[in-house]
Short mmCIF file of C-alpha atoms in Angstrom, two decimals:
data_model
loop_
_atom_site.label_atom_id
_atom_site.label_comp_id
_atom_site.label_asym_id
_atom_site.label_seq_id
_atom_site.Cartn_x
_atom_site.Cartn_y
_atom_site.Cartn_z
CA MET A 1 -21.28 -61.27 48.24
CA ALA A 2 -21.47 -57.60 47.21
CA GLU A 3 -20.48 -56.55 43.70
CA ARG A 4 -17.35 -54.39 43.73
CA ILE A 5 -15.49 -52.12 41.31
CA THR A 6 -12.23 -50.21 41.83
CA LEU A 7 -11.26 -47.20 39.68
CA THR A 8 -7.76 -45.74 39.60
CA ILE A 9 -7.08 -42.51 37.69
CA ILE A 10 -3.44 -42.36 36.54
CA PRO A 11 -1.94 -38.88 35.84
CA PRO A 12 0.02 -38.24 32.60
CA SER A 13 3.42 -38.59 34.29
CA GLY A 14 2.45 -41.74 36.15
CA GLY A 15 2.78 -39.80 39.38
CA ARG A 16 1.45 -36.41 40.44
CA GLY A 17 1.63 -34.97 36.92
CA GLU A 18 -0.73 -32.17 35.89
CA LEU A 19 -4.02 -33.97 36.49
CA THR A 20 -6.52 -31.58 38.06
CA VAL A 21 -8.89 -32.46 40.88
CA GLN A 22 -11.84 -31.65 38.62
CA ASP A 23 -10.66 -33.98 35.83
CA ALA A 24 -9.97 -36.85 38.22
CA MET A 25 -13.31 -36.52 40.01
CA HIS A 26 -15.34 -36.04 36.84
CA GLN A 27 -13.61 -39.05 35.26
CA VAL A 28 -14.90 -41.18 38.12
CA LEU A 29 -18.42 -39.69 37.92
CA ASP A 30 -18.64 -40.17 34.14
CA ALA A 31 -17.38 -43.74 34.44
CA PHE A 32 -20.18 -44.55 36.89
CA THR A 33 -22.71 -42.76 34.65
CA LEU A 34 -21.66 -44.91 31.69
CA MET A 35 -21.70 -48.05 33.81
CA ALA A 36 -25.11 -47.32 35.36
CA GLY A 37 -26.70 -46.41 32.04
CA GLY A 38 -29.71 -44.89 33.76
CA GLY A 39 -30.30 -47.96 35.94
CA GLU A 40 -31.51 -48.03 39.54
CA VAL A 41 -28.46 -49.69 41.13
CA VAL A 42 -26.98 -47.74 44.07
CA TRP A 43 -23.18 -47.86 44.27
CA ARG A 44 -21.89 -47.08 47.76
CA LEU A 45 -18.47 -45.55 48.40
CA VAL A 46 -16.23 -47.97 50.29
CA SER A 47 -12.95 -46.05 50.18
CA ALA A 48 -11.12 -43.23 48.41
CA THR A 49 -7.43 -42.41 48.47
CA THR A 50 -6.24 -39.03 49.64
CA ASN A 51 -3.15 -38.97 47.44
CA SER A 52 -2.35 -39.51 43.76
CA PRO A 53 -3.26 -41.68 41.95
CA LEU A 54 -6.90 -41.26 42.93
CA THR A 55 -8.45 -44.65 43.70
CA ILE A 56 -12.14 -45.20 44.36
CA VAL A 57 -13.69 -48.44 45.61
CA ALA A 58 -17.47 -48.86 45.35
CA GLU A 59 -19.89 -51.67 46.15
CA ALA A 60 -23.47 -52.56 45.30
CA ASP A 61 -25.77 -55.28 46.56
CA ASP A 62 -25.35 -58.69 44.98
CA SER A 63 -28.34 -58.15 42.72
CA HIS A 64 -28.96 -59.25 39.15
CA ALA A 65 -29.05 -55.58 38.03
CA ALA A 66 -25.63 -54.84 39.58
CA THR A 67 -24.14 -57.99 38.06
CA MET A 68 -25.48 -57.07 34.62
CA GLN A 69 -24.17 -53.50 34.91
CA LEU A 70 -20.65 -54.74 35.60
CA LYS A 71 -20.88 -57.29 32.80
CA GLU A 72 -22.12 -54.76 30.24
CA PHE A 73 -19.59 -52.13 31.33
CA SER A 74 -16.74 -54.64 31.00
CA HIS A 75 -18.02 -55.46 27.51
CA SER A 76 -18.10 -51.75 26.58
CA LEU A 77 -14.50 -51.26 27.69
CA ALA A 78 -13.47 -54.36 25.75
CA GLU A 79 -15.22 -52.95 22.66
CA LEU A 80 -13.16 -49.74 22.93
CA GLN A 81 -9.94 -51.72 23.22
CA ALA A 82 -10.95 -53.77 20.18
CA GLY A 83 -11.49 -50.61 18.10
CA ARG A 84 -15.30 -50.41 18.26
CA PHE A 85 -17.38 -47.64 19.80
CA PRO A 86 -19.49 -49.27 22.55
CA GLU A 87 -23.07 -49.98 21.52
CA ALA A 88 -24.30 -49.24 25.05
CA TRP A 89 -22.85 -45.69 24.90
CA LYS A 90 -24.79 -44.69 21.78
CA ARG A 91 -27.92 -43.97 23.79
CA PRO A 92 -28.74 -40.21 23.75
CA GLU A 93 -28.65 -39.91 27.55
CA LEU A 94 -25.05 -41.19 27.63
CA THR A 95 -23.45 -39.20 24.79
CA GLU A 96 -22.42 -36.25 27.01
CA ALA A 97 -20.76 -38.55 29.56
CA ALA A 98 -19.08 -40.62 26.82
CA SER A 99 -17.74 -37.50 25.10
CA ALA A 100 -16.28 -36.05 28.30
CA PHE A 101 -14.91 -39.41 29.45
CA LEU A 102 -13.12 -40.05 26.14
CA ARG A 103 -11.86 -36.46 25.89
CA ARG A 104 -10.18 -36.72 29.30
CA SER A 105 -8.87 -40.18 28.46
CA SER A 106 -7.29 -38.69 25.32
CA LEU A 107 -5.78 -35.61 26.97
CA GLY A 108 -5.74 -35.08 30.75
CA VAL A 109 -5.74 -38.67 32.03
CA ALA A 110 -2.93 -41.05 31.13
CA ARG A 111 -4.83 -44.20 32.05
CA THR A 112 -8.01 -45.27 33.82
CA ASP A 113 -7.73 -48.65 35.54
CA PHE A 114 -10.79 -50.73 36.37
CA ARG A 115 -10.74 -53.73 38.67
CA ILE A 116 -14.03 -55.60 38.63
CA LYS A 117 -14.97 -58.23 41.22
CA ASP A 118 -11.31 -58.29 42.29
CA ASP A 119 -10.46 -60.67 39.43
CA VAL A 120 -10.95 -58.72 36.17
CA SER A 121 -8.56 -55.84 35.37
CA ILE A 122 -9.08 -53.49 32.40
CA SER A 123 -6.96 -50.43 31.59
CA LEU A 124 -8.21 -47.70 29.26
CA THR A 125 -5.39 -45.65 27.72
CA SER A 126 -5.27 -42.60 25.47
CA GLU A 127 -4.48 -44.92 22.53
CA ASP A 128 -7.79 -46.69 23.15
CA ALA A 129 -9.78 -43.44 23.44
CA ILE A 130 -8.33 -41.11 20.78
CA PRO A 131 -9.84 -42.89 17.71
CA PHE A 132 -13.35 -42.38 19.11
CA LEU A 133 -13.08 -38.83 20.41
CA GLY A 134 -14.54 -37.27 17.26
CA ILE A 135 -17.42 -39.76 17.14
CA ALA A 136 -18.43 -39.08 20.72
CA GLU A 137 -18.20 -35.31 20.33
CA SER A 138 -20.22 -35.38 17.09
CA ALA A 139 -22.91 -37.37 18.83
CA SER A 140 -22.83 -34.94 21.73
CA LEU A 141 -23.18 -31.92 19.41
CA LEU A 142 -26.07 -33.57 17.58
CA LEU A 143 -27.79 -34.22 20.89
CA ARG A 144 -27.32 -30.60 21.98
CA ASP A 145 -28.74 -29.41 18.64
CA GLU A 146 -31.84 -31.55 19.13
CA ILE A 147 -32.27 -30.30 22.71
CA MET A 148 -31.86 -26.65 21.70
CA PHE A 149 -33.72 -26.65 18.40
CA GLY A 150 -36.12 -29.55 18.72
CA SER A 151 -36.16 -33.04 17.25
CA THR A 152 -35.25 -33.62 13.62
CA LYS A 153 -37.71 -34.26 10.74
CA LYS A 154 -37.19 -37.18 8.36
CA GLN A 155 -37.95 -37.17 4.64
CA ARG A 156 -37.18 -39.64 1.87
CA GLY A 157 -35.36 -38.07 -1.06
CA SER A 158 -32.02 -37.26 -2.70
CA ILE A 159 -29.37 -34.54 -2.41
CA GLU A 160 -26.55 -33.43 -4.69
CA GLY A 161 -23.21 -32.48 -3.25
CA MET A 162 -19.45 -32.89 -3.31
CA LEU A 163 -17.96 -36.05 -1.88
CA GLY A 164 -15.67 -35.28 1.07
CA GLU A 165 -13.90 -37.55 3.51
CA VAL A 166 -14.63 -41.17 4.29
CA THR A 167 -15.30 -41.44 8.02
CA THR A 168 -17.50 -43.11 10.66
CA HIS A 169 -20.53 -41.97 12.66
CA TYR A 170 -21.44 -43.74 15.90
CA GLY A 171 -19.06 -46.47 14.73
CA ARG A 172 -20.96 -46.91 11.43
CA PRO A 173 -19.47 -46.37 7.92
CA ALA A 174 -20.10 -42.82 6.73
CA ILE A 175 -18.98 -40.14 4.28
CA ARG A 176 -19.03 -36.37 4.54
CA ILE A 177 -20.93 -34.43 1.86
CA ARG A 178 -20.91 -30.68 1.02
CA GLU A 179 -24.40 -29.79 -0.22
CA ARG A 180 -24.36 -28.13 -3.67
CA LYS A 181 -26.72 -25.21 -2.99
CA THR A 182 -25.94 -24.23 0.61
CA GLN A 183 -22.31 -25.42 0.70
CA ARG A 184 -22.98 -26.81 4.18
CA GLU A 185 -21.41 -30.11 5.18
CA PHE A 186 -23.28 -33.01 6.74
CA ILE A 187 -22.67 -36.63 7.68
CA CYS A 188 -24.03 -39.30 5.38
CA VAL A 189 -24.27 -42.73 7.05
CA ILE A 190 -24.20 -45.62 4.60
CA THR A 191 -25.53 -49.13 5.08
CA ASP A 192 -23.17 -52.05 5.69
CA SER A 193 -24.10 -53.56 2.32
CA LEU A 194 -23.38 -50.27 0.55
CA ALA A 195 -20.10 -49.91 2.46
CA ARG A 196 -18.96 -53.32 1.18
CA THR A 197 -19.58 -52.27 -2.43
CA PHE A 198 -18.76 -48.57 -2.08
CA GLU A 199 -15.78 -48.85 -4.43
CA THR A 200 -18.20 -49.75 -7.24
CA HIS A 201 -20.28 -46.65 -6.52
CA ALA A 202 -17.48 -44.11 -5.93
CA SER A 203 -13.71 -44.53 -5.75
CA ILE A 204 -11.09 -42.99 -3.47
CA GLN A 205 -10.14 -40.86 -6.48
CA ASP A 206 -13.65 -39.37 -6.36
CA VAL A 207 -13.02 -38.38 -2.72
CA TRP A 208 -9.71 -36.71 -3.56
CA MET A 209 -11.25 -34.85 -6.53
CA LYS A 210 -14.37 -33.77 -4.55
CA ARG A 211 -16.55 -35.50 -7.14
CA ARG A 212 -20.20 -34.47 -7.30
CA VAL A 213 -22.56 -37.24 -6.22
CA THR A 214 -26.27 -37.81 -5.67
CA VAL A 215 -27.11 -39.26 -2.27
CA LYS A 216 -30.41 -41.13 -1.97
CA GLY A 217 -32.04 -42.14 1.31
CA ASP A 218 -33.63 -40.78 4.49
CA ILE A 219 -32.79 -37.09 5.03
CA TYR A 220 -33.00 -35.73 8.58
CA TYR A 221 -33.65 -31.99 8.85
CA ARG A 222 -33.37 -29.66 11.83
CA PRO A 223 -36.33 -27.33 12.46
CA SER A 224 -34.27 -24.55 10.84
CA GLY A 225 -34.37 -26.50 7.57
CA ALA A 226 -30.66 -27.36 7.65
CA ILE A 227 -29.68 -30.96 6.96
CA ALA A 228 -28.63 -32.79 10.12
CA ARG A 229 -27.57 -36.09 8.49
CA VAL A 230 -28.56 -38.60 5.84
CA GLU A 231 -29.10 -42.36 6.15
CA ALA A 232 -28.08 -43.28 2.61
CA SER A 233 -29.31 -46.24 0.59
CA ASP A 234 -27.28 -45.29 -2.49
CA VAL A 235 -24.49 -42.91 -3.56
CA VAL A 236 -24.30 -42.25 -7.30
CA PRO A 237 -21.50 -40.18 -8.90
CA MET A 238 -22.76 -37.46 -11.29
CA LYS A 239 -21.93 -38.14 -14.92
CA VAL A 240 -19.65 -35.56 -16.49
CA ALA A 241 -20.49 -34.66 -20.09
CA ARG A 242 -17.29 -34.69 -22.11
CA LYS A 243 -16.78 -32.78 -25.36
CA GLU A 244 -14.26 -33.96 -27.88
CA LEU A 245 -11.88 -31.27 -29.18
CA PRO A 246 -12.89 -31.66 -32.88
CA SER A 247 -16.50 -30.86 -32.01
CA LEU A 248 -15.39 -27.54 -30.49
CA HIS A 249 -13.15 -26.56 -33.40
CA ASP A 250 -14.56 -23.86 -35.77
CA PRO A 251 -12.14 -23.01 -38.60
CA GLU A 252 -14.40 -20.12 -39.77
CA PHE A 253 -14.57 -18.41 -36.38
CA THR A 254 -12.08 -15.61 -37.24
CA GLY A 255 -13.43 -15.10 -40.77
CA GLY A 256 -10.07 -15.90 -42.34
CA LEU A 257 -8.10 -13.57 -40.05
CA SER A 258 -5.09 -14.76 -38.09
CA ALA A 259 -5.46 -14.97 -34.33
CA ALA A 260 -3.37 -11.81 -33.84
CA GLU A 261 -5.39 -9.85 -36.45
CA TYR A 262 -8.67 -11.01 -34.97
CA LEU A 263 -7.65 -9.96 -31.43
CA GLU A 264 -6.44 -6.56 -32.66
CA LYS A 265 -9.74 -5.81 -34.39
CA PHE A 266 -11.70 -7.16 -31.40
CA ARG A 267 -9.91 -4.82 -29.00
CA ALA A 268 -10.46 -1.91 -31.37
CA GLY A 269 -14.18 -2.64 -31.41
CA GLU A 270 -14.28 -3.33 -35.13
CA ILE A 271 -15.68 -6.84 -34.57
CA GLY A 272 -17.45 -8.74 -31.82
#
C-alpha cells in the first residue's frame, strides 16, 4: 500500500481570509522540503483542491525510505508542539525552509493540518510556531553569512563583554553578549551542565545590570574577523574592586579652607 500524506492550509479567518496563493503554495513546498530532508523519495500529486482551504494529497511508493520520512516528519511536528525545535530541521540545508515555514505559520497561515497514512492527524498552529521563529531566522541568517562570506574559523580562548539576555540558539541554552571592545553582540551557547549551574556563575541580577563577564570556550569567527558565536565552557563574572569611603577621605585636601573658599580660589586660578 502506498504511503500517503494530506496537507490542508487553513487561512487566518478559517475561510477565505487574506491568505495569498504564494503563501499557501510555498507552505506546501516547504513542508515537503522539511519532510524529504534531502532524501530521494518521489512524492506524486494525487489531488489538489481548487478552492479554499487548499488541500494537497500526495503519495509515495511503499518503501522503507518513504515510511521513515513520514515517521521522522511526524516526530518533528510533535517536537514543535512539545516546545522543542526539531532536531531534524537543524541541518544547514533545511534552515531556509524551516524559517519560511515557521514565519508563515506565525503570521499568514492560521493552521497547517497534516493527515498521515489516513490515521494520524497533526495540526500546527501559530501558537506552536511563534516561540521558534527567532531561532529559525537566526539559523537562516547564520547560514546566509557563511554562504556569502565563507565558513567560520574556530579558536579556543576567552572574551570579555556585557551580559545581555538569556535565550536559546537552535533549541540549546544560550546567552547574548556585547563584546567590550567592538560593542558588537553575539550568541554564546552554553553547555547543558553549565546551564544547570548557571545561577552559581551569574545571576538574573547580573543580566539586568549588564554585568561584565569573561566567556571561555570555542570562539567562531567570520572571515571578516567578527565573532559569529561562542560555544562556552564557562562564564565568569568580572570582579568589581570596591573602595571604602574612609580610604577616599583626605581631610587635608583643601589645605584648611572651607569647600566654598576652596572652590572660589580654584575658579579664580589661585590654586589647582
